[in-house]
PDB file of C-alpha atoms in Angstrom:
ATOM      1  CA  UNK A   1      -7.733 -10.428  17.125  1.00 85.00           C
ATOM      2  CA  UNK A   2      -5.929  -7.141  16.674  1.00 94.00           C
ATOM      3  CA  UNK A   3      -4.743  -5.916  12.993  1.00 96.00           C
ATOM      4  CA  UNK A   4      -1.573  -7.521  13.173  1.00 97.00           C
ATOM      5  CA  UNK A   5      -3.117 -10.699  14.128  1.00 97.00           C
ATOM      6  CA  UNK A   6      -5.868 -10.131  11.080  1.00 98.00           C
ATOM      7  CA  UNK A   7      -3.219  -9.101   8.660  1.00 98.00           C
ATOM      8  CA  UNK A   8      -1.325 -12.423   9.178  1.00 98.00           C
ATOM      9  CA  UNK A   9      -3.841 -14.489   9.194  1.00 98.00           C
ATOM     10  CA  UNK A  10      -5.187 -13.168   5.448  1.00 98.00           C
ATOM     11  CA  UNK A  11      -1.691 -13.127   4.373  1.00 98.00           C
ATOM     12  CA  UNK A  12      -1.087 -16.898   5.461  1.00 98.00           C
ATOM     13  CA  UNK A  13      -4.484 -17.852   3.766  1.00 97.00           C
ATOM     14  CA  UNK A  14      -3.768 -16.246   0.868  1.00 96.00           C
ATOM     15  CA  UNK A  15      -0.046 -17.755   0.515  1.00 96.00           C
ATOM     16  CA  UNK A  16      -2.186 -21.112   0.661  1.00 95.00           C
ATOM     17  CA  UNK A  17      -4.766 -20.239  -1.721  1.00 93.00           C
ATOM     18  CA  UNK A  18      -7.274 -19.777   0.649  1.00 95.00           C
ATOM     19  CA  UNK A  19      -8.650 -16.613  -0.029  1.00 95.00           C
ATOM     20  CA  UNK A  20     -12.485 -17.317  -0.141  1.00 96.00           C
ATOM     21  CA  UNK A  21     -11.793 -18.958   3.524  1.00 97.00           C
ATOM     22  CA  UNK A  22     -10.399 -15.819   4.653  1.00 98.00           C
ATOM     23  CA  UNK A  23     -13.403 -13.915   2.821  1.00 98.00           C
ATOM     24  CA  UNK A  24     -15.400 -15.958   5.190  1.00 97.00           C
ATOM     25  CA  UNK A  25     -13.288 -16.078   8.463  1.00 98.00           C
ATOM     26  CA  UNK A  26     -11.982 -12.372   8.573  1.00 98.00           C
ATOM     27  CA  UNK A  27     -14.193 -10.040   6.757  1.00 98.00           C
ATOM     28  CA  UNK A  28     -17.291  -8.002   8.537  1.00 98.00           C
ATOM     29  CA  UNK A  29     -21.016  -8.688   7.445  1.00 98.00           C
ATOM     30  CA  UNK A  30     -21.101  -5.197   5.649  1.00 98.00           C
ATOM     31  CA  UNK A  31     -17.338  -5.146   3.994  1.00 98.00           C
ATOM     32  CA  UNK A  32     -16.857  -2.482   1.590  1.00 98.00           C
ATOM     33  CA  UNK A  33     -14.599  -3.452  -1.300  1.00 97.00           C
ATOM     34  CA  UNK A  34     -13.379  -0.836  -4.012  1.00 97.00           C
ATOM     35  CA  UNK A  35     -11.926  -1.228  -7.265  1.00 95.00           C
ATOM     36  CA  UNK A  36     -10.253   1.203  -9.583  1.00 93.00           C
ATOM     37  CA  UNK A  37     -12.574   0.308 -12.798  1.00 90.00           C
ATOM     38  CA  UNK A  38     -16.262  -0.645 -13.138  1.00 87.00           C
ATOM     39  CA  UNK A  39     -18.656  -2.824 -13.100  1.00 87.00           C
ATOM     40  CA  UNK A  40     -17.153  -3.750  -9.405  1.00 90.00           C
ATOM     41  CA  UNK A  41     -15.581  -0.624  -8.893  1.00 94.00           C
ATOM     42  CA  UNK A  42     -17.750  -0.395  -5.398  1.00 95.00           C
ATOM     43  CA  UNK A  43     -19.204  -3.809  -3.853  1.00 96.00           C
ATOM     44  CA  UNK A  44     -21.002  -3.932  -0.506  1.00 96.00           C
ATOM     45  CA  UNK A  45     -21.446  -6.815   1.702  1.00 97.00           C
ATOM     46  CA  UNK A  46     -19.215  -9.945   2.299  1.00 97.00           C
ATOM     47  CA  UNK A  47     -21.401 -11.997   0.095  1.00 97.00           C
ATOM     48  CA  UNK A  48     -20.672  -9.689  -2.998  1.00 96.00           C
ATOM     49  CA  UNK A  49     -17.086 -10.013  -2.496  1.00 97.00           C
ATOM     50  CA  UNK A  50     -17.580 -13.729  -2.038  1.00 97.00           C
ATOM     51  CA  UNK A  51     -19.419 -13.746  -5.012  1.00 96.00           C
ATOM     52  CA  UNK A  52     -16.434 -11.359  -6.716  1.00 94.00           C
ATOM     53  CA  UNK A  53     -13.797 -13.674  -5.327  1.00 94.00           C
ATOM     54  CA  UNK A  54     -15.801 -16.743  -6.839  1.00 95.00           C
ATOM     55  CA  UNK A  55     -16.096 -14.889 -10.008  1.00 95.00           C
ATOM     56  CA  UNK A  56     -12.041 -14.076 -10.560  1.00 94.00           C
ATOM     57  CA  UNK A  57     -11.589 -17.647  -9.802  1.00 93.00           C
ATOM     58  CA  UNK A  58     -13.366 -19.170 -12.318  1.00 95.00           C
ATOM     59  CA  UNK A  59     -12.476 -16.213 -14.981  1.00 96.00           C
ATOM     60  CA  UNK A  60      -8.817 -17.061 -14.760  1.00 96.00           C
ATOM     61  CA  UNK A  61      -6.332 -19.876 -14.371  1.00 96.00           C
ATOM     62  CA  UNK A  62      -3.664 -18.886 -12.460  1.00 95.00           C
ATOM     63  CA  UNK A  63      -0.132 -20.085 -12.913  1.00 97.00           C
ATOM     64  CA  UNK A  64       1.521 -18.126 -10.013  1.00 95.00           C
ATOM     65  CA  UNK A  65       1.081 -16.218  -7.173  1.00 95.00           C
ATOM     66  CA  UNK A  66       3.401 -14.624  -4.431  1.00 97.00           C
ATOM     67  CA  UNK A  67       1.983 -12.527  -1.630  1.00 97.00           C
ATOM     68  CA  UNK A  68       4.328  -9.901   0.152  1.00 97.00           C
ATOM     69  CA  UNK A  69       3.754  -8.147   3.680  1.00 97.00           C
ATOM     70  CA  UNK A  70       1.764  -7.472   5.747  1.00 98.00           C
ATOM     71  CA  UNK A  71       2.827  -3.947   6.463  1.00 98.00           C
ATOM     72  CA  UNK A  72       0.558  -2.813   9.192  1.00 97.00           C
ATOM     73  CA  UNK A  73      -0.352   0.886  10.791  1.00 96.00           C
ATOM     74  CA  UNK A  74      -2.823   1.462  13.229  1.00 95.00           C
ATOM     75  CA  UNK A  75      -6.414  -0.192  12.333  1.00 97.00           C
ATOM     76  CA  UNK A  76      -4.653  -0.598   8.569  1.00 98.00           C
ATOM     77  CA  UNK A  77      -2.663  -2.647   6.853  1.00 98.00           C
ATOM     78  CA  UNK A  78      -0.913  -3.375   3.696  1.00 98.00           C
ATOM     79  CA  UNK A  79      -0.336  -6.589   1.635  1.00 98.00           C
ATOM     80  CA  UNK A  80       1.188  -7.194  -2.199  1.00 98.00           C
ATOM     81  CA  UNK A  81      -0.296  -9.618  -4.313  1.00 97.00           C
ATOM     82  CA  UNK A  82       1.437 -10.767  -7.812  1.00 97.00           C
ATOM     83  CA  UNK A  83      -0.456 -13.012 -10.122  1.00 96.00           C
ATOM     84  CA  UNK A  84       0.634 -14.567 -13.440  1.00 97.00           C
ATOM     85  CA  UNK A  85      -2.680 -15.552 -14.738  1.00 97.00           C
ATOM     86  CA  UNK A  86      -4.458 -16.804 -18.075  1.00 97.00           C
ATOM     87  CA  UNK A  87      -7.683 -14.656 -19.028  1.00 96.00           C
ATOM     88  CA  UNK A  88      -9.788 -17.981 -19.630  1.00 97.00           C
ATOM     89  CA  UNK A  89     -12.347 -15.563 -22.121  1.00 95.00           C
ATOM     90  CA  UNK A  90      -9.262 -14.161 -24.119  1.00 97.00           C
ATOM     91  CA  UNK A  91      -6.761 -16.732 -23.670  1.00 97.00           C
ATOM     92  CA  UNK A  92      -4.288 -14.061 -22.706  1.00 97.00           C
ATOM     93  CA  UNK A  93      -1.751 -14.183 -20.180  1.00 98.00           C
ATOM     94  CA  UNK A  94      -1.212 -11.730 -17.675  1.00 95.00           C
ATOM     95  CA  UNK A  95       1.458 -10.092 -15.170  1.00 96.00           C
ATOM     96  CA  UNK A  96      -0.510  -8.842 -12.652  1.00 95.00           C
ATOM     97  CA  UNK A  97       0.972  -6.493  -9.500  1.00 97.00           C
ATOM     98  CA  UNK A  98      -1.438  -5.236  -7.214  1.00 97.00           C
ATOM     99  CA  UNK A  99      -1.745  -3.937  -3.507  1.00 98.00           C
ATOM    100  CA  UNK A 100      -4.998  -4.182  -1.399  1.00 98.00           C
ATOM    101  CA  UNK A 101      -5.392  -1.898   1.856  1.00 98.00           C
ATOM    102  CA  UNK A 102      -7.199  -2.858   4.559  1.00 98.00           C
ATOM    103  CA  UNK A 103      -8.776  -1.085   7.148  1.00 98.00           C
ATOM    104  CA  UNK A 104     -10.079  -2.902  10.307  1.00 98.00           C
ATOM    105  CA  UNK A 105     -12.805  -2.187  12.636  1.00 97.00           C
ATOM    106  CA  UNK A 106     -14.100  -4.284  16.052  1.00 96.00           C
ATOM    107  CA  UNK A 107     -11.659  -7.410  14.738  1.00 96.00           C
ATOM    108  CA  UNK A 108     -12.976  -7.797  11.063  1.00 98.00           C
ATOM    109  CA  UNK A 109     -12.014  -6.247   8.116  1.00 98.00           C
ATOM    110  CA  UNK A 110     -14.495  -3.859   6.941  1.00 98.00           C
ATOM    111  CA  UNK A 111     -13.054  -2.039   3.869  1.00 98.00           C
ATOM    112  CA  UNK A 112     -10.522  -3.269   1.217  1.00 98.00           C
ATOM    113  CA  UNK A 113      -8.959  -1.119  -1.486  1.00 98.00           C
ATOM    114  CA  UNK A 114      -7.249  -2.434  -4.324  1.00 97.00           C
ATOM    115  CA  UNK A 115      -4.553  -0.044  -6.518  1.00 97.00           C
ATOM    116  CA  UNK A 116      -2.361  -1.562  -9.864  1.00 96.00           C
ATOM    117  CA  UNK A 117       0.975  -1.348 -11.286  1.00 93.00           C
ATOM    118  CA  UNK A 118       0.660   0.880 -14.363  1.00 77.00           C
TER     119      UNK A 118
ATOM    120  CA  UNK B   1      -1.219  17.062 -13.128  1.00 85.00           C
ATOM    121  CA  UNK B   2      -3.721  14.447 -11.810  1.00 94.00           C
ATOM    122  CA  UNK B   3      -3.130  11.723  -9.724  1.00 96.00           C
ATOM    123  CA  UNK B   4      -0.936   9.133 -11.780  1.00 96.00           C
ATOM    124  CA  UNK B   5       1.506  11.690 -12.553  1.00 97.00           C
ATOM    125  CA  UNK B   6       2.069  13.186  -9.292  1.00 98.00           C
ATOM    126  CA  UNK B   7       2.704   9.156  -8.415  1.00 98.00           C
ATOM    127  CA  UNK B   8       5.147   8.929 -11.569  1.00 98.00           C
ATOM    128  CA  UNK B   9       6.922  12.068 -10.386  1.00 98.00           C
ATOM    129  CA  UNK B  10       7.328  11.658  -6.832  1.00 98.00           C
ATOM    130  CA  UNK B  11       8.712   7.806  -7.783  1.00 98.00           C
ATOM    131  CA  UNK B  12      11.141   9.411 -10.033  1.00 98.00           C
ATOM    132  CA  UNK B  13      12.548  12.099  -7.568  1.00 97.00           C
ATOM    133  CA  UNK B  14      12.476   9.774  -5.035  1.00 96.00           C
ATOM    134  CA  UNK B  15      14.635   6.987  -6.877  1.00 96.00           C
ATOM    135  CA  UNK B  16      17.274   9.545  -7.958  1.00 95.00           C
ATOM    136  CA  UNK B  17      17.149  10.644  -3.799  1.00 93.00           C
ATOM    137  CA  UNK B  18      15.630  13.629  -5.023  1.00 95.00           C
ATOM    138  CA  UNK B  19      12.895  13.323  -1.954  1.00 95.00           C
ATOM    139  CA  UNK B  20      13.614  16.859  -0.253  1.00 96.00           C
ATOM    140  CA  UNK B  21      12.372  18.080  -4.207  1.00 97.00           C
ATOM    141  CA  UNK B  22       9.537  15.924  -4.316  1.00 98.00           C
ATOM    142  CA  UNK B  23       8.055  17.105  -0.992  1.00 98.00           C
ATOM    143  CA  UNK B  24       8.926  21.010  -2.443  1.00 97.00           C
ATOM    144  CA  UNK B  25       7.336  20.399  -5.414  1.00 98.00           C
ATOM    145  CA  UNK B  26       4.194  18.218  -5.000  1.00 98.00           C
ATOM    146  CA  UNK B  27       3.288  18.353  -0.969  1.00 98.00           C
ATOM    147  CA  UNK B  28       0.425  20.774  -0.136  1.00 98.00           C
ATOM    148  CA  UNK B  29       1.025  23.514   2.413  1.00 98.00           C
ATOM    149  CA  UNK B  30      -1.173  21.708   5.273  1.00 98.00           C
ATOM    150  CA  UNK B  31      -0.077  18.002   4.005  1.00 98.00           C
ATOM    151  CA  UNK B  32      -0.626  15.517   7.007  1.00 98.00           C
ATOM    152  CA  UNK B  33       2.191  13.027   7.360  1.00 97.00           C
ATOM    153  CA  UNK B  34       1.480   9.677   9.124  1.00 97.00           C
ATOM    154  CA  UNK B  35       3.621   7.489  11.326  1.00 95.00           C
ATOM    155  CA  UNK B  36       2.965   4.413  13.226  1.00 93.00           C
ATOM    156  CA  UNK B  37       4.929   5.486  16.123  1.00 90.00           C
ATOM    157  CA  UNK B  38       5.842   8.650  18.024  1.00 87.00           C
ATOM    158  CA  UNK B  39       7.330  11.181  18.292  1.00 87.00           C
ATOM    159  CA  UNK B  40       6.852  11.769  14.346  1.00 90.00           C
ATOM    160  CA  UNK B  41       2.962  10.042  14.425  1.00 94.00           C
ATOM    161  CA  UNK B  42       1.188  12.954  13.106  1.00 95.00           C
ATOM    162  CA  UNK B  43       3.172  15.853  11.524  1.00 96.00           C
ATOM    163  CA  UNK B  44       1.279  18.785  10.008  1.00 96.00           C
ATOM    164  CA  UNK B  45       2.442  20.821   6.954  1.00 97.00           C
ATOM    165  CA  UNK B  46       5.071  20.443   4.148  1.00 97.00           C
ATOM    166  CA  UNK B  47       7.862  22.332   6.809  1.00 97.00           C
ATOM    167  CA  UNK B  48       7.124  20.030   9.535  1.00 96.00           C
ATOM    168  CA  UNK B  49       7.111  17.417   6.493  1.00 97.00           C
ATOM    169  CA  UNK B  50      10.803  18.772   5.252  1.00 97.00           C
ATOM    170  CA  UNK B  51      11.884  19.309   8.746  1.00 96.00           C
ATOM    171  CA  UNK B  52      11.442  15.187   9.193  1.00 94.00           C
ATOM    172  CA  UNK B  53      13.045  14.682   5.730  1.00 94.00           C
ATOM    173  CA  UNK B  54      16.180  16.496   6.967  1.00 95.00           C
ATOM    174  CA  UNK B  55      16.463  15.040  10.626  1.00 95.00           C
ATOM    175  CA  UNK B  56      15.868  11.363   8.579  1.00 94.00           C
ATOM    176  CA  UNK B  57      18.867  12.415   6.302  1.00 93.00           C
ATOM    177  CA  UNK B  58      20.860  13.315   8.663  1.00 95.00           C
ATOM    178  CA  UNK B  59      20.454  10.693  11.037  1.00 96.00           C
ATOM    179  CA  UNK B  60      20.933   7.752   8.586  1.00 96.00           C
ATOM    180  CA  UNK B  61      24.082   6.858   6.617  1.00 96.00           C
ATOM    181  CA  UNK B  62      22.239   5.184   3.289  1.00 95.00           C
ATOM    182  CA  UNK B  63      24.039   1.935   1.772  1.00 97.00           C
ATOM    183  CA  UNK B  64      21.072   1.279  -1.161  1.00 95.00           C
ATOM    184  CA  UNK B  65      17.588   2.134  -1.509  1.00 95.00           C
ATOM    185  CA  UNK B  66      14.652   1.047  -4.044  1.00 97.00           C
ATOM    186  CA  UNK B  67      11.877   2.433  -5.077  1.00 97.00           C
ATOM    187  CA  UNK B  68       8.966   0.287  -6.419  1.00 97.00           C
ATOM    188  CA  UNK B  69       5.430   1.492  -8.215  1.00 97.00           C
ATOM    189  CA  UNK B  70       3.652   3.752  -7.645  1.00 98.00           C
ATOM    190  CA  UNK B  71      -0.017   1.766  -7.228  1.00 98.00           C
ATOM    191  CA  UNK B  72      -2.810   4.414  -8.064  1.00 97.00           C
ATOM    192  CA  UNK B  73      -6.747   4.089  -7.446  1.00 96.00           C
ATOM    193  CA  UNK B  74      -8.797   7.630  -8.020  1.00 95.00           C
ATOM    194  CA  UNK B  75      -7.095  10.301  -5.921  1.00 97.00           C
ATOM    195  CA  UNK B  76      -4.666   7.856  -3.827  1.00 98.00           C
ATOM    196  CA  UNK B  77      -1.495   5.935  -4.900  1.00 98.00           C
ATOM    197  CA  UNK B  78       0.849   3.631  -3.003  1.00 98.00           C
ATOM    198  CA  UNK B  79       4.883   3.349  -3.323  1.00 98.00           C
ATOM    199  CA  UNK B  80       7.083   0.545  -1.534  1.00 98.00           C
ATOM    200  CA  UNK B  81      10.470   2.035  -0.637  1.00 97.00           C
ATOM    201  CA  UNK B  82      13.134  -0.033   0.842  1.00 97.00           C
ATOM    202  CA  UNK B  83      16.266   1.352   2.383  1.00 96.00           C
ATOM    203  CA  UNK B  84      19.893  -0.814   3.729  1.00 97.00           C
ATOM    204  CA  UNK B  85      20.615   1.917   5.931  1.00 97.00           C
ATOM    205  CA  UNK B  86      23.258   2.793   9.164  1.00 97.00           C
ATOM    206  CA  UNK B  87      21.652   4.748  12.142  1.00 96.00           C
ATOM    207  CA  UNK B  88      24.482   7.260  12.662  1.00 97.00           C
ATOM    208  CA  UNK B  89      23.477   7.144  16.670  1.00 95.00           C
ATOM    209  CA  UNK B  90      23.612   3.437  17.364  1.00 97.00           C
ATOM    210  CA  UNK B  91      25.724   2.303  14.431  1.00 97.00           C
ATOM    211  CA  UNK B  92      23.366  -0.299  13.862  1.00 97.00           C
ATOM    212  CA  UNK B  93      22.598  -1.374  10.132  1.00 98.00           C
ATOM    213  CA  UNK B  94      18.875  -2.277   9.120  1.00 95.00           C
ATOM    214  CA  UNK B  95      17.138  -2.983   6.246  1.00 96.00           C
ATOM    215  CA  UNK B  96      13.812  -0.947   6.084  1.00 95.00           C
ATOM    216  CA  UNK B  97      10.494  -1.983   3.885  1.00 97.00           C
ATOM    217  CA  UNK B  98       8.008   0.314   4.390  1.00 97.00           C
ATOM    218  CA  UNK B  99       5.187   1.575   2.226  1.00 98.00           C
ATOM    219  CA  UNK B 100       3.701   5.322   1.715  1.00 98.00           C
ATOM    220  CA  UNK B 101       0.260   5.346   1.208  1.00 98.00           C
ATOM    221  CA  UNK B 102      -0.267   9.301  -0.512  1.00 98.00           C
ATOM    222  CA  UNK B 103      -3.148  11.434  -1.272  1.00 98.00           C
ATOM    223  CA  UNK B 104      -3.983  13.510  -3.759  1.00 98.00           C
ATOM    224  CA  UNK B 105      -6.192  16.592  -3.645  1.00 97.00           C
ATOM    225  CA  UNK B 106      -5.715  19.532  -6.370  1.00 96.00           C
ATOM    226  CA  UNK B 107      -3.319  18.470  -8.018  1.00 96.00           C
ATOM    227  CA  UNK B 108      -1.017  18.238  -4.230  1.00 98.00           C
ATOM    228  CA  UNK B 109       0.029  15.527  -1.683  1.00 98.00           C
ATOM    229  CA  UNK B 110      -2.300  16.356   1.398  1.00 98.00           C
ATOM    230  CA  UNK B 111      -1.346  13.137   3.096  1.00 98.00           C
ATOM    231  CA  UNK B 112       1.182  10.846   3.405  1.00 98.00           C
ATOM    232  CA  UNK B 113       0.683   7.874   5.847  1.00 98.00           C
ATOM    233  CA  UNK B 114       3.379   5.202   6.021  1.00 97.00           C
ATOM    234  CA  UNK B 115       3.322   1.125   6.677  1.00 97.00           C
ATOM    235  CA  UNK B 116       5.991  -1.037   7.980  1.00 96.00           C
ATOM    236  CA  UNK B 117       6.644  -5.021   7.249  1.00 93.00           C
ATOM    237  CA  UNK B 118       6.971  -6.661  10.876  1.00 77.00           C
TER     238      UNK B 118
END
C-alpha cells in the first residue's frame, strides 16, 4: 500500500471507531508516537501506543467524533480528528480539535505526531 | 516570540489576506517551502517564497477563503486554509483545502510544507 492507500484506510477505520484495528493493521513494529505534554509525550513501539489507545478509551466516554482528510504529501499525510468527550476521572466534558501527522515508511506508518487547538 | 505566537500571527495576517506580510515578517531568509507537485516542489528562501506568493495572487481570482487553527506541538504548528477560488488561465473555479505544516526555528518560519485533501 502506498500513503494514499494507508491514509484512507486509517481514516475509514477511524470514521468507524476502529482505531485500535488500525493500530494493529497499519502501524510498523517500532512506531514512534509524540505528544505535546508528558507522561506520553514520546512512546515507542506499536504496543505502547496500543496500550495508549486502550488507555484514552477507557479514560473517556466519548459522545462524538468526526474525522476530516486525509490530506496527503509525499511519504506524509494529514488527518483532523474532533472529539466531544466526558473526562470519566473529572466528570468534565470536553471539545477536543486535534490533528495527527503521519509519516510512512516501507507501507506502515512509523511516526505519528499529534498538535491541539489552543 | 516562540512558537504559538508566530502560529497566532501568521493565522491572523493570513485571515485578513495579509499573507505577502506574514511571509515578510516571520519567514527566515533560507525558509524551505514544500509542495507536493512540481514545478513549485521545493522552493528555497523567503524571495523564492514571496516570488510564489505573488505568481499565486496573480494567477487566482479569490471568491472566499478561511483560515482555521493554528495546531502547535514544540517548534511546529499546523493551519488548514481553504480557498473558493477562479484560475485566471482556465477560468475554472475550485475549491482548495489544503494544510501548511510550518516550522519554527529562532523565533522564524524555516519551513513550510503543504498537504492537499484528495
Amino acid at each position: 500500500m502506498d500513503t494514499k492507500d494507508i491514509a484512507n484506510q486509517l481514516v475509514a477505520l477511524c470514521r468507524e471507531g476502529r482505531n485500535i484495528e488500525a493500530i494493529e493493521t497499519l502501524y510498523a513494529d517500532d512506531v514512534i508516537s509524540l505528544e505535546v505534554m508528558e507522561p506520553m509525550r514520546e512512546v515507542h513501539g506499536r504496543e505502547g501506543v496500543l496500550g495508549k489507545a486502550h488507555w484514552w478509551q477507557g479514560a473517556h466516554e466519548v459522545h462524538g467524533a468526526s474525522v476530516d482528510g486525509p490530506w496527503p504529501n509525499g511519504d506524509q499525510f494529514i488527518v483532523r480528528f474532533q472529539f466531544d468527550i466526558t473526562q470519566k476521572e473529572t466528570g468534565k466534558r470536553v471539545q477536543m480539535d486535534e490533528v495527527g501527522l503521519y509519516t510512512v515508511r516501507d507501507g506502515k506508518i512509523t511516526e505519528e505526531k499529534f498538535f491541539y487547538a489552543t
